């Protein structure tokens, strides 16, 4: 018997969806930062075993009030996460206001697939704080299983995997068994650069940036990469570049090191910054950027 299926991971921004997917797959596929709305696209992380294949789908967080065209595009990908899939997993964290989840809960209720509630970040809780939270979710009678986990510390994530294997339908593998993700190499290059911008810049800057990797040329001993950071305004471009290029240099160095680890090869990275005015609200531009 071979089992294979899709597990959709949904939840509000910053609850730890990407951290959990990476922990379950055992690879850093989705970028993770302390800022909300880091994940913009849907991304599959694939866990392969001899007789199973679990395809996890990480998605942007559920945004209550979209304020830009980019947000709307991100929410469409969240919508699609409700509809397809063999198992749905809602991630929440201690202290998250339940009213914010109402719409998501209503959608989940109407699904006829196994439903998991994952209470993440339990490493932040005292033991006596955990039980009432678990009881609260049990009482809702929406979910088939409630899992308290810490994605960061990989606590209880094995239990979660065991349950998934119980619920996973009998199917042939949907992807080649050596494949880890549905995304091409260029996607990861751009995401690694974007992560550095999220880490080092404040306020609007990270949200105003989009990365396009124009070249990815793999040679025997080195990969040559050419990427462009698009900002919405000239002033943002100057901030990214920094004094005497110090900002862009830092992004480049840190990103290159991560890429060398990810691709296990020496990397030559060329980075440019350009302005694409108001790209977040330009439908054509959003399409070109792959939203
Ligand atoms: P996403 O927006 O839902 O994908 O959330 P991320 O995976 O990007 O995580 C958001 C923040 O929460 C990051 O700073 C993570 O390091 C942190 N985080 C994720 N999981 C845990 C956890 O189990 N415990 C703690 N303490 N922090 C976590
Ligand atoms: Mg994420």
PDB file of C-alpha atoms and ligand atoms in Angstrom:
ATOM      1  CA  UNK A   1       0.000   0.000   0.000  1.00  0.00           C
ATOM      2  CA  UNK A   2       1.186   3.510  -0.778  1.00  0.00           C
ATOM      3  CA  UNK A   3      -0.275   6.635   0.814  1.00  0.00           C
ATOM      4  CA  UNK A   4      -0.096  10.103  -0.600  1.00  0.00           C
ATOM      5  CA  UNK A   5      -1.962  13.344  -0.061  1.00  0.00           C
ATOM      6  CA  UNK A   6      -2.077  17.061   0.508  1.00  0.00           C
ATOM      7  CA  UNK A   7      -2.050  18.662   3.939  1.00  0.00           C
ATOM      8  CA  UNK A   8      -3.060  22.303   3.931  1.00  0.00           C
ATOM      9  CA  UNK A   9      -1.593  24.519   6.616  1.00  0.00           C
ATOM     10  CA  UNK A  10      -3.603  27.646   7.321  1.00  0.00           C
ATOM     11  CA  UNK A  11      -3.762  30.267  10.056  1.00  0.00           C
ATOM     12  CA  UNK A  12      -3.281  33.921  10.877  1.00  0.00           C
ATOM     13  CA  UNK A  13       0.038  35.617  10.100  1.00  0.00           C
ATOM     14  CA  UNK A  14       2.910  34.857  12.453  1.00  0.00           C
ATOM     15  CA  UNK A  15       1.458  31.843  14.247  1.00  0.00           C
ATOM     16  CA  UNK A  16       4.280  29.660  12.938  1.00  0.00           C
ATOM     17  CA  UNK A  17       2.933  28.017   9.760  1.00  0.00           C
ATOM     18  CA  UNK A  18       6.210  28.201   7.878  1.00  0.00           C
ATOM     19  CA  UNK A  19       8.223  27.106  10.904  1.00  0.00           C
ATOM     20  CA  UNK A  20       5.943  24.100  11.298  1.00  0.00           C
ATOM     21  CA  UNK A  21       6.142  23.086   7.667  1.00  0.00           C
ATOM     22  CA  UNK A  22       9.930  23.321   7.722  1.00  0.00           C
ATOM     23  CA  UNK A  23      10.034  21.270  10.909  1.00  0.00           C
ATOM     24  CA  UNK A  24       7.806  18.580   9.438  1.00  0.00           C
ATOM     25  CA  UNK A  25       9.676  18.406   6.151  1.00  0.00           C
ATOM     26  CA  UNK A  26      13.063  18.743   7.823  1.00  0.00           C
ATOM     27  CA  UNK A  27      14.279  21.433   5.409  1.00  0.00           C
ATOM     28  CA  UNK A  28      14.135  25.177   5.416  1.00  0.00           C
ATOM     29  CA  UNK A  29      11.866  25.735   2.447  1.00  0.00           C
ATOM     30  CA  UNK A  30       9.680  28.560   3.660  1.00  0.00           C
ATOM     31  CA  UNK A  31      11.291  31.727   4.896  1.00  0.00           C
ATOM     32  CA  UNK A  32      10.599  32.670   8.485  1.00  0.00           C
ATOM     33  CA  UNK A  33      10.881  36.064  10.119  1.00  0.00           C
ATOM     34  CA  UNK A  34       9.298  37.682  13.150  1.00  0.00           C
ATOM     35  CA  UNK A  35       7.304  39.997  10.860  1.00  0.00           C
ATOM     36  CA  UNK A  36       3.775  39.199   9.735  1.00  0.00           C
ATOM     37  CA  UNK A  37       3.049  38.448   6.089  1.00  0.00           C
ATOM     38  CA  UNK A  38       6.459  37.109   5.237  1.00  0.00           C
ATOM     39  CA  UNK A  39       5.048  34.267   3.157  1.00  0.00           C
ATOM     40  CA  UNK A  40       3.453  35.622  -0.027  1.00  0.00           C
ATOM     41  CA  UNK A  41       2.992  32.556  -2.185  1.00  0.00           C
ATOM     42  CA  UNK A  42       1.663  29.116  -1.612  1.00  0.00           C
ATOM     43  CA  UNK A  43       4.535  26.692  -1.382  1.00  0.00           C
ATOM     44  CA  UNK A  44       4.606  22.913  -1.178  1.00  0.00           C
ATOM     45  CA  UNK A  45       6.994  21.050   1.073  1.00  0.00           C
ATOM     46  CA  UNK A  46       7.158  17.335   0.378  1.00  0.00           C
ATOM     47  CA  UNK A  47       8.006  14.643   2.895  1.00  0.00           C
ATOM     48  CA  UNK A  48       8.859  11.344   1.220  1.00  0.00           C
ATOM     49  CA  UNK A  49       8.975   7.899   2.764  1.00  0.00           C
ATOM     50  CA  UNK A  50       9.211   4.489   1.206  1.00  0.00           C
ATOM     51  CA  UNK A  51       5.455   3.973   1.247  1.00  0.00           C
ATOM     52  CA  UNK A  52       4.149   7.501   1.684  1.00  0.00           C
ATOM     53  CA  UNK A  53       4.379  11.014   0.363  1.00  0.00           C
ATOM     54  CA  UNK A  54       2.978  13.940   2.335  1.00  0.00           C
ATOM     55  CA  UNK A  55       2.631  17.199   0.448  1.00  0.00           C
ATOM     56  CA  UNK A  56       2.371  20.106   2.889  1.00  0.00           C
ATOM     57  CA  UNK A  57       1.079  23.388   1.607  1.00  0.00           C
ATOM     58  CA  UNK A  58       2.236  26.521   3.401  1.00  0.00           C
ATOM     59  CA  UNK A  59       0.250  29.629   2.636  1.00  0.00           C
ATOM     60  CA  UNK A  60       0.267  33.332   3.425  1.00  0.00           C
ATOM     61  CA  UNK A  61      -1.613  34.087   6.653  1.00  0.00           C
ATOM     62  CA  UNK A  62      -5.292  34.896   6.694  1.00  0.00           C
ATOM     63  CA  UNK A  63      -5.519  38.666   6.409  1.00  0.00           C
ATOM     64  CA  UNK A  64      -8.704  40.174   7.792  1.00  0.00           C
ATOM     65  CA  UNK A  65      -8.672  43.473   5.915  1.00  0.00           C
ATOM     66  CA  UNK A  66      -6.658  43.418   2.704  1.00  0.00           C
ATOM     67  CA  UNK A  67      -5.249  46.902   2.003  1.00  0.00           C
ATOM     68  CA  UNK A  68      -3.472  46.356  -1.301  1.00  0.00           C
ATOM     69  CA  UNK A  69      -3.707  44.398  -4.521  1.00  0.00           C
ATOM     70  CA  UNK A  70      -0.901  42.250  -3.209  1.00  0.00           C
ATOM     71  CA  UNK A  71      -2.941  41.389  -0.116  1.00  0.00           C
ATOM     72  CA  UNK A  72      -5.904  40.441  -2.260  1.00  0.00           C
ATOM     73  CA  UNK A  73      -3.741  38.156  -4.381  1.00  0.00           C
ATOM     74  CA  UNK A  74      -2.330  36.597  -1.211  1.00  0.00           C
ATOM     75  CA  UNK A  75      -5.829  35.970   0.135  1.00  0.00           C
ATOM     76  CA  UNK A  76      -6.856  34.167  -3.065  1.00  0.00           C
ATOM     77  CA  UNK A  77      -4.128  31.650  -2.409  1.00  0.00           C
ATOM     78  CA  UNK A  78      -5.435  31.230   1.141  1.00  0.00           C
ATOM     79  CA  UNK A  79      -8.938  30.645  -0.239  1.00  0.00           C
ATOM     80  CA  UNK A  80      -7.662  27.866  -2.429  1.00  0.00           C
ATOM     81  CA  UNK A  81      -6.088  26.207   0.613  1.00  0.00           C
ATOM     82  CA  UNK A  82      -9.546  25.639   2.047  1.00  0.00           C
ATOM     83  CA  UNK A  83     -10.877  23.878  -1.006  1.00  0.00           C
ATOM     84  CA  UNK A  84      -8.327  21.310  -2.058  1.00  0.00           C
ATOM     85  CA  UNK A  85      -6.418  18.972   0.193  1.00  0.00           C
ATOM     86  CA  UNK A  86      -6.899  15.711   2.052  1.00  0.00           C
ATOM     87  CA  UNK A  87      -6.290  17.072   5.538  1.00  0.00           C
ATOM     88  CA  UNK A  88      -6.664  20.603   6.856  1.00  0.00           C
ATOM     89  CA  UNK A  89      -4.579  21.971   9.680  1.00  0.00           C
ATOM     90  CA  UNK A  90      -5.397  25.252  11.368  1.00  0.00           C
ATOM     91  CA  UNK A  91      -2.487  26.680  13.302  1.00  0.00           C
ATOM     92  CA  UNK A  92      -3.073  28.944  16.243  1.00  0.00           C
ATOM     93  CA  UNK A  93      -0.970  30.287  19.083  1.00  0.00           C
ATOM     94  CA  UNK A  94      -1.705  31.012  22.738  1.00  0.00           C
ATOM     95  CA  UNK A  95      -3.492  34.311  23.173  1.00  0.00           C
ATOM     96  CA  UNK A  96      -4.836  34.531  19.653  1.00  0.00           C
ATOM     97  CA  UNK A  97      -8.289  36.158  19.739  1.00  0.00           C
ATOM     98  CA  UNK A  98     -10.774  33.568  18.584  1.00  0.00           C
ATOM     99  CA  UNK A  99     -13.064  36.155  16.949  1.00  0.00           C
ATOM    100  CA  UNK A 100     -10.398  36.627  14.324  1.00  0.00           C
ATOM    101  CA  UNK A 101     -10.700  32.989  13.383  1.00  0.00           C
ATOM    102  CA  UNK A 102     -14.463  32.844  13.106  1.00  0.00           C
ATOM    103  CA  UNK A 103     -14.661  32.950   9.332  1.00  0.00           C
ATOM    104  CA  UNK A 104     -11.935  30.350   8.955  1.00  0.00           C
ATOM    105  CA  UNK A 105     -13.654  28.091  11.496  1.00  0.00           C
ATOM    106  CA  UNK A 106     -16.938  28.310   9.628  1.00  0.00           C
ATOM    107  CA  UNK A 107     -15.249  27.300   6.402  1.00  0.00           C
ATOM    108  CA  UNK A 108     -13.460  24.435   8.091  1.00  0.00           C
ATOM    109  CA  UNK A 109     -16.684  23.132   9.629  1.00  0.00           C
ATOM    110  CA  UNK A 110     -18.186  22.559   6.202  1.00  0.00           C
ATOM    111  CA  UNK A 111     -15.258  20.450   4.980  1.00  0.00           C
ATOM    112  CA  UNK A 112     -15.486  16.692   4.975  1.00  0.00           C
ATOM    113  CA  UNK A 113     -11.833  15.890   5.518  1.00  0.00           C
ATOM    114  CA  UNK A 114      -9.842  15.244   8.710  1.00  0.00           C
ATOM    115  CA  UNK A 115      -9.423  18.523  10.587  1.00  0.00           C
ATOM    116  CA  UNK A 116      -6.557  19.244  12.932  1.00  0.00           C
ATOM    117  CA  UNK A 117      -6.086  22.130  15.278  1.00  0.00           C
ATOM    118  CA  UNK A 118      -2.453  22.783  16.024  1.00  0.00           C
ATOM    119  CA  UNK A 119      -1.789  24.907  19.061  1.00  0.00           C
ATOM    120  CA  UNK A 120       1.742  26.102  18.380  1.00  0.00           C
ATOM    121  CA  UNK A 121       4.337  27.830  20.572  1.00  0.00           C
ATOM    122  CA  UNK A 122       3.558  25.805  23.680  1.00  0.00           C
ATOM    123  CA  UNK A 123       7.158  26.425  24.737  1.00  0.00           C
ATOM    124  CA  UNK A 124       5.905  29.863  25.787  1.00  0.00           C
ATOM    125  CA  UNK A 125       3.268  28.405  28.097  1.00  0.00           C
ATOM    126  CA  UNK A 126       3.300  27.133  31.653  1.00  0.00           C
ATOM    127  CA  UNK A 127       1.876  23.644  32.090  1.00  0.00           C
ATOM    128  CA  UNK A 128      -1.210  24.838  33.906  1.00  0.00           C
ATOM    129  CA  UNK A 129      -1.969  27.300  31.109  1.00  0.00           C
ATOM    130  CA  UNK A 130      -2.066  24.585  28.493  1.00  0.00           C
ATOM    131  CA  UNK A 131      -4.953  22.447  29.724  1.00  0.00           C
ATOM    132  CA  UNK A 132      -7.687  25.101  29.596  1.00  0.00           C
ATOM    133  CA  UNK A 133      -6.628  25.999  26.062  1.00  0.00           C
ATOM    134  CA  UNK A 134      -6.813  22.404  24.916  1.00  0.00           C
ATOM    135  CA  UNK A 135     -10.190  22.024  26.568  1.00  0.00           C
ATOM    136  CA  UNK A 136     -11.419  25.156  24.859  1.00  0.00           C
ATOM    137  CA  UNK A 137     -10.593  23.691  21.432  1.00  0.00           C
ATOM    138  CA  UNK A 138     -11.998  20.275  22.287  1.00  0.00           C
ATOM    139  CA  UNK A 139     -15.245  21.896  23.365  1.00  0.00           C
ATOM    140  CA  UNK A 140     -15.615  23.594  20.006  1.00  0.00           C
ATOM    141  CA  UNK A 141     -16.168  20.134  18.475  1.00  0.00           C
ATOM    142  CA  UNK A 142     -14.850  21.280  15.129  1.00  0.00           C
ATOM    143  CA  UNK A 143     -11.608  19.413  14.992  1.00  0.00           C
ATOM    144  CA  UNK A 144     -10.910  15.695  14.909  1.00  0.00           C
ATOM    145  CA  UNK A 145      -7.631  16.203  16.709  1.00  0.00           C
ATOM    146  CA  UNK A 146      -5.987  18.912  18.769  1.00  0.00           C
ATOM    147  CA  UNK A 147      -2.190  18.943  18.911  1.00  0.00           C
ATOM    148  CA  UNK A 148      -0.195  21.128  21.249  1.00  0.00           C
ATOM    149  CA  UNK A 149       3.222  21.573  19.618  1.00  0.00           C
ATOM    150  CA  UNK A 150       6.273  23.742  19.479  1.00  0.00           C
ATOM    151  CA  UNK A 151       7.374  23.985  15.858  1.00  0.00           C
ATOM    152  CA  UNK A 152      10.465  25.879  16.925  1.00  0.00           C
ATOM    153  CA  UNK A 153      11.608  23.243  19.419  1.00  0.00           C
ATOM    154  CA  UNK A 154      10.145  20.345  17.397  1.00  0.00           C
ATOM    155  CA  UNK A 155       8.037  19.288  20.360  1.00  0.00           C
ATOM    156  CA  UNK A 156       5.168  16.894  19.601  1.00  0.00           C
ATOM    157  CA  UNK A 157       5.640  17.234  15.861  1.00  0.00           C
ATOM    158  CA  UNK A 158       6.216  13.461  15.563  1.00  0.00           C
ATOM    159  CA  UNK A 159       2.765  12.838  17.010  1.00  0.00           C
ATOM    160  CA  UNK A 160       1.344  15.084  14.372  1.00  0.00           C
ATOM    161  CA  UNK A 161       3.124  13.145  11.636  1.00  0.00           C
ATOM    162  CA  UNK A 162       1.873   9.855  13.013  1.00  0.00           C
ATOM    163  CA  UNK A 163      -1.724  11.049  12.857  1.00  0.00           C
ATOM    164  CA  UNK A 164      -1.250  12.343   9.317  1.00  0.00           C
ATOM    165  CA  UNK A 165      -0.028   8.912   8.261  1.00  0.00           C
ATOM    166  CA  UNK A 166      -3.178   7.397   9.744  1.00  0.00           C
ATOM    167  CA  UNK A 167      -5.413   9.789   7.808  1.00  0.00           C
ATOM    168  CA  UNK A 168      -3.517   9.969   4.529  1.00  0.00           C
ATOM    169  CA  UNK A 169      -5.462   8.373   1.634  1.00  0.00           C
ATOM    170  CA  UNK A 170      -4.202   5.489  -0.413  1.00  0.00           C
ATOM    171  CA  UNK A 171      -2.709   6.971  -3.540  1.00  0.00           C
ATOM    172  CA  UNK A 172       0.346   6.716  -5.748  1.00  0.00           C
ATOM    173  CA  UNK A 173       3.014   9.395  -5.232  1.00  0.00           C
ATOM    174  CA  UNK A 174       2.030  12.700  -6.854  1.00  0.00           C
ATOM    175  CA  UNK A 175       5.604  13.915  -7.251  1.00  0.00           C
ATOM    176  CA  UNK A 176       8.922  12.187  -7.930  1.00  0.00           C
ATOM    177  CA  UNK A 177      10.214  10.715  -4.683  1.00  0.00           C
ATOM    178  CA  UNK A 178      13.405  12.800  -4.688  1.00  0.00           C
ATOM    179  CA  UNK A 179      11.478  16.052  -4.984  1.00  0.00           C
ATOM    180  CA  UNK A 180      11.226  18.314  -1.945  1.00  0.00           C
ATOM    181  CA  UNK A 181       9.057  21.095  -3.269  1.00  0.00           C
ATOM    182  CA  UNK A 182       7.035  22.284  -6.234  1.00  0.00           C
ATOM    183  CA  UNK A 183       9.043  25.473  -6.593  1.00  0.00           C
ATOM    184  CA  UNK A 184      11.994  25.998  -8.932  1.00  0.00           C
ATOM    185  CA  UNK A 185      15.458  26.957  -7.719  1.00  0.00           C
ATOM    186  CA  UNK A 186      15.011  30.616  -8.655  1.00  0.00           C
ATOM    187  CA  UNK A 187      12.107  30.871  -6.267  1.00  0.00           C
ATOM    188  CA  UNK A 188      14.313  29.920  -3.328  1.00  0.00           C
ATOM    189  CA  UNK A 189      16.996  32.346  -4.389  1.00  0.00           C
ATOM    190  CA  UNK A 190      14.481  35.189  -4.368  1.00  0.00           C
ATOM    191  CA  UNK A 191      12.985  34.064  -1.079  1.00  0.00           C
ATOM    192  CA  UNK A 192      16.361  33.933   0.643  1.00  0.00           C
ATOM    193  CA  UNK A 193      17.072  37.510  -0.463  1.00  0.00           C
ATOM    194  CA  UNK A 194      13.634  38.600   0.653  1.00  0.00           C
ATOM    195  CA  UNK A 195      14.214  37.069   4.070  1.00  0.00           C
ATOM    196  CA  UNK A 196      17.339  39.197   4.566  1.00  0.00           C
ATOM    197  CA  UNK A 197      15.390  42.331   3.701  1.00  0.00           C
ATOM    198  CA  UNK A 198      12.671  41.358   6.182  1.00  0.00           C
ATOM    199  CA  UNK A 199      15.296  40.856   8.846  1.00  0.00           C
ATOM    200  CA  UNK A 200      17.267  44.060   8.334  1.00  0.00           C
ATOM    201  CA  UNK A 201      14.750  46.719   7.327  1.00  0.00           C
ATOM    202  CA  UNK A 202      11.899  48.319   9.202  1.00  0.00           C
ATOM    203  CA  UNK A 203       8.306  49.294   8.580  1.00  0.00           C
ATOM    204  CA  UNK A 204       7.214  49.506   4.972  1.00  0.00           C
ATOM    205  CA  UNK A 205      10.520  48.599   3.335  1.00  0.00           C
ATOM    206  CA  UNK A 206      10.201  44.791   3.371  1.00  0.00           C
ATOM    207  CA  UNK A 207       6.616  44.972   2.148  1.00  0.00           C
ATOM    208  CA  UNK A 208       7.529  47.284  -0.719  1.00  0.00           C
ATOM    209  CA  UNK A 209      10.163  44.896  -2.085  1.00  0.00           C
ATOM    210  CA  UNK A 210       9.834  42.149  -4.636  1.00  0.00           C
ATOM    211  CA  UNK A 211      12.717  40.044  -5.905  1.00  0.00           C
ATOM    212  CA  UNK A 212      13.139  38.767  -9.439  1.00  0.00           C
ATOM    213  CA  UNK A 213      15.901  36.293 -10.123  1.00  0.00           C
ATOM    214  CA  UNK A 214      16.764  36.744 -13.762  1.00  0.00           C
ATOM    215  CA  UNK A 215      19.568  34.260 -14.086  1.00  0.00           C
ATOM    216  CA  UNK A 216      20.452  31.000 -12.376  1.00  0.00           C
ATOM    217  CA  UNK A 217      23.307  29.345 -14.192  1.00  0.00           C
ATOM    218  CA  UNK A 218      24.708  26.229 -12.687  1.00  0.00           C
ATOM    219  CA  UNK A 219      28.251  25.318 -13.649  1.00  0.00           C
ATOM    220  CA  UNK A 220      30.343  22.463 -12.396  1.00  0.00           C
ATOM    221  CA  UNK A 221      31.762  24.239  -9.367  1.00  0.00           C
ATOM    222  CA  UNK A 222      29.692  27.381  -9.033  1.00  0.00           C
ATOM    223  CA  UNK A 223      26.191  28.745  -9.507  1.00  0.00           C
ATOM    224  CA  UNK A 224      25.981  32.240 -11.009  1.00  0.00           C
ATOM    225  CA  UNK A 225      22.932  34.144  -9.908  1.00  0.00           C
ATOM    226  CA  UNK A 226      21.586  37.512 -10.958  1.00  0.00           C
ATOM    227  CA  UNK A 227      18.704  38.983  -8.967  1.00  0.00           C
ATOM    228  CA  UNK A 228      16.913  42.298  -8.889  1.00  0.00           C
ATOM    229  CA  UNK A 229      15.287  43.872  -5.852  1.00  0.00           C
ATOM    230  CA  UNK A 230      12.341  46.028  -6.916  1.00  0.00           C
ATOM    231  CA  UNK A 231      11.123  48.769  -4.612  1.00  0.00           C
ATOM    232  CA  UNK A 232       8.160  51.081  -5.061  1.00  0.00           C
ATOM    233  CA  UNK A 233      10.044  54.355  -4.682  1.00  0.00           C
ATOM    234  CA  UNK A 234      13.476  55.896  -5.267  1.00  0.00           C
ATOM    235  CA  UNK A 235      13.774  56.697  -1.542  1.00  0.00           C
ATOM    236  CA  UNK A 236      13.242  53.033  -0.643  1.00  0.00           C
ATOM    237  CA  UNK A 237      15.850  52.022  -3.178  1.00  0.00           C
ATOM    238  CA  UNK A 238      18.361  54.320  -1.494  1.00  0.00           C
ATOM    239  CA  UNK A 239      17.565  52.882   1.916  1.00  0.00           C
ATOM    240  CA  UNK A 240      18.105  49.341   0.635  1.00  0.00           C
ATOM    241  CA  UNK A 241      21.423  50.281  -0.920  1.00  0.00           C
ATOM    242  CA  UNK A 242      22.519  52.110   2.216  1.00  0.00           C
ATOM    243  CA  UNK A 243      25.545  54.282   2.904  1.00  0.00           C
ATOM    244  CA  UNK A 244      28.229  53.521   0.333  1.00  0.00           C
ATOM    245  CA  UNK A 245      26.361  50.351  -0.554  1.00  0.00           C
ATOM    246  CA  UNK A 246      26.658  48.893   2.931  1.00  0.00           C
ATOM    247  CA  UNK A 247      23.023  47.763   3.033  1.00  0.00           C
ATOM    248  CA  UNK A 248      22.972  45.879  -0.235  1.00  0.00           C
ATOM    249  CA  UNK A 249      26.359  44.407   0.558  1.00  0.00           C
ATOM    250  CA  UNK A 250      25.085  42.956   3.815  1.00  0.00           C
ATOM    251  CA  UNK A 251      22.009  41.465   2.128  1.00  0.00           C
ATOM    252  CA  UNK A 252      24.229  39.994  -0.582  1.00  0.00           C
ATOM    253  CA  UNK A 253      26.739  38.429   1.774  1.00  0.00           C
ATOM    254  CA  UNK A 254      24.172  36.899   4.097  1.00  0.00           C
ATOM    255  CA  UNK A 255      21.981  35.666   1.245  1.00  0.00           C
ATOM    256  CA  UNK A 256      24.960  34.131  -0.532  1.00  0.00           C
ATOM    257  CA  UNK A 257      25.952  32.178   2.570  1.00  0.00           C
ATOM    258  CA  UNK A 258      22.425  30.793   2.965  1.00  0.00           C
ATOM    259  CA  UNK A 259      22.317  29.872  -0.723  1.00  0.00           C
ATOM    260  CA  UNK A 260      25.617  28.047  -0.479  1.00  0.00           C
ATOM    261  CA  UNK A 261      24.160  25.982   2.342  1.00  0.00           C
ATOM    262  CA  UNK A 262      20.880  25.418   0.513  1.00  0.00           C
ATOM    263  CA  UNK A 263      22.366  24.418  -2.859  1.00  0.00           C
ATOM    264  CA  UNK A 264      25.560  22.940  -1.404  1.00  0.00           C
ATOM    265  CA  UNK A 265      27.643  24.746  -3.964  1.00  0.00           C
ATOM    266  CA  UNK A 266      29.689  27.913  -4.290  1.00  0.00           C
ATOM    267  CA  UNK A 267      27.547  30.892  -5.279  1.00  0.00           C
ATOM    268  CA  UNK A 268      28.338  34.016  -7.234  1.00  0.00           C
ATOM    269  CA  UNK A 269      25.544  36.474  -6.518  1.00  0.00           C
ATOM    270  CA  UNK A 270      24.927  39.706  -8.389  1.00  0.00           C
ATOM    271  CA  UNK A 271      22.304  41.985  -6.850  1.00  0.00           C
ATOM    272  CA  UNK A 272      20.696  45.109  -8.305  1.00  0.00           C
ATOM    273  CA  UNK A 273      18.062  47.467  -6.928  1.00  0.00           C
ATOM    274  CA  UNK A 274      15.490  49.030  -9.231  1.00  0.00           C
ATOM    275  CA  UNK A 275      12.270  51.010  -8.832  1.00  0.00           C
ATOM    276  CA  UNK A 276       8.915  49.749 -10.100  1.00  0.00           C
ATOM    277  CA  UNK A 277       6.444  52.382  -9.018  1.00  0.00           C
ATOM    278  CA  UNK A 278       3.454  51.210  -6.973  1.00  0.00           C
ATOM    279  CA  UNK A 279       3.845  47.594  -8.116  1.00  0.00           C
ATOM    280  CA  UNK A 280       1.693  46.343  -5.247  1.00  0.00           C
ATOM    281  CA  UNK A 281      -1.430  47.888  -6.752  1.00  0.00           C
ATOM    282  CA  UNK A 282      -0.695  47.286 -10.401  1.00  0.00           C
ATOM    283  CA  UNK A 283      -2.505  44.148 -11.636  1.00  0.00           C
ATOM    284  CA  UNK A 284      -0.191  43.672 -14.634  1.00  0.00           C
ATOM    285  CA  UNK A 285       2.864  44.030 -12.496  1.00  0.00           C
ATOM    286  CA  UNK A 286       1.497  41.621  -9.898  1.00  0.00           C
ATOM    287  CA  UNK A 287       0.870  39.091 -12.638  1.00  0.00           C
ATOM    288  CA  UNK A 288       4.416  39.519 -13.930  1.00  0.00           C
ATOM    289  CA  UNK A 289       5.708  38.920 -10.424  1.00  0.00           C
ATOM    290  CA  UNK A 290       3.734  35.685 -10.312  1.00  0.00           C
ATOM    291  CA  UNK A 291       0.760  36.543  -8.105  1.00  0.00           C
TER     292      UNK A 291
HETATM  293  P1  LIG B   1       3.882  32.262   9.755  1.00  0.00           P
HETATM  294  O1  LIG B   1       3.662  33.695   9.417  1.00  0.00           O
HETATM  295  O2  LIG B   1       2.624  31.659  10.315  1.00  0.00           O
HETATM  296  O3  LIG B   1       4.452  31.454   8.633  1.00  0.00           O
HETATM  297  O4  LIG B   1       4.930  32.244  10.981  1.00  0.00           O
HETATM  298  P2  LIG B   1       6.502  31.963  10.955  1.00  0.00           P
HETATM  299  O5  LIG B   1       6.757  30.504  10.775  1.00  0.00           O
HETATM  300  O6  LIG B   1       7.143  32.897   9.968  1.00  0.00           O
HETATM  301  O7  LIG B   1       6.879  32.322  12.458  1.00  0.00           O
HETATM  302  C1  LIG B   1       6.610  33.593  12.997  1.00  0.00           C
HETATM  303  C2  LIG B   1       7.447  33.810  14.246  1.00  0.00           C
HETATM  304  O8  LIG B   1       7.064  32.898  15.274  1.00  0.00           O
HETATM  305  C3  LIG B   1       8.945  33.579  14.015  1.00  0.00           C
HETATM  306  O9  LIG B   1       9.656  34.542  14.742  1.00  0.00           O
HETATM  307  C4  LIG B   1       9.164  32.180  14.557  1.00  0.00           C
HETATM  308  O10 LIG B   1      10.487  31.959  15.001  1.00  0.00           O
HETATM  309  C5  LIG B   1       8.183  32.166  15.739  1.00  0.00           C
HETATM  310  N1  LIG B   1       7.776  30.785  16.082  1.00  0.00           N
HETATM  311  C6  LIG B   1       7.312  29.825  15.240  1.00  0.00           C
HETATM  312  N2  LIG B   1       7.048  28.676  15.905  1.00  0.00           N
HETATM  313  C7  LIG B   1       7.346  28.893  17.207  1.00  0.00           C
HETATM  314  C8  LIG B   1       7.290  28.088  18.410  1.00  0.00           C
HETATM  315  O11 LIG B   1       6.927  26.908  18.418  1.00  0.00           O
HETATM  316  N3  LIG B   1       7.661  28.704  19.572  1.00  0.00           N
HETATM  317  C9  LIG B   1       8.083  30.001  19.625  1.00  0.00           C
HETATM  318  N4  LIG B   1       8.423  30.495  20.798  1.00  0.00           N
HETATM  319  N5  LIG B   1       8.150  30.778  18.524  1.00  0.00           N
HETATM  320  C10 LIG B   1       7.788  30.247  17.327  1.00  0.00           C
HETATM  321 MG1  LIG B   2       4.857  31.995   6.697  1.00  0.00          MG
END
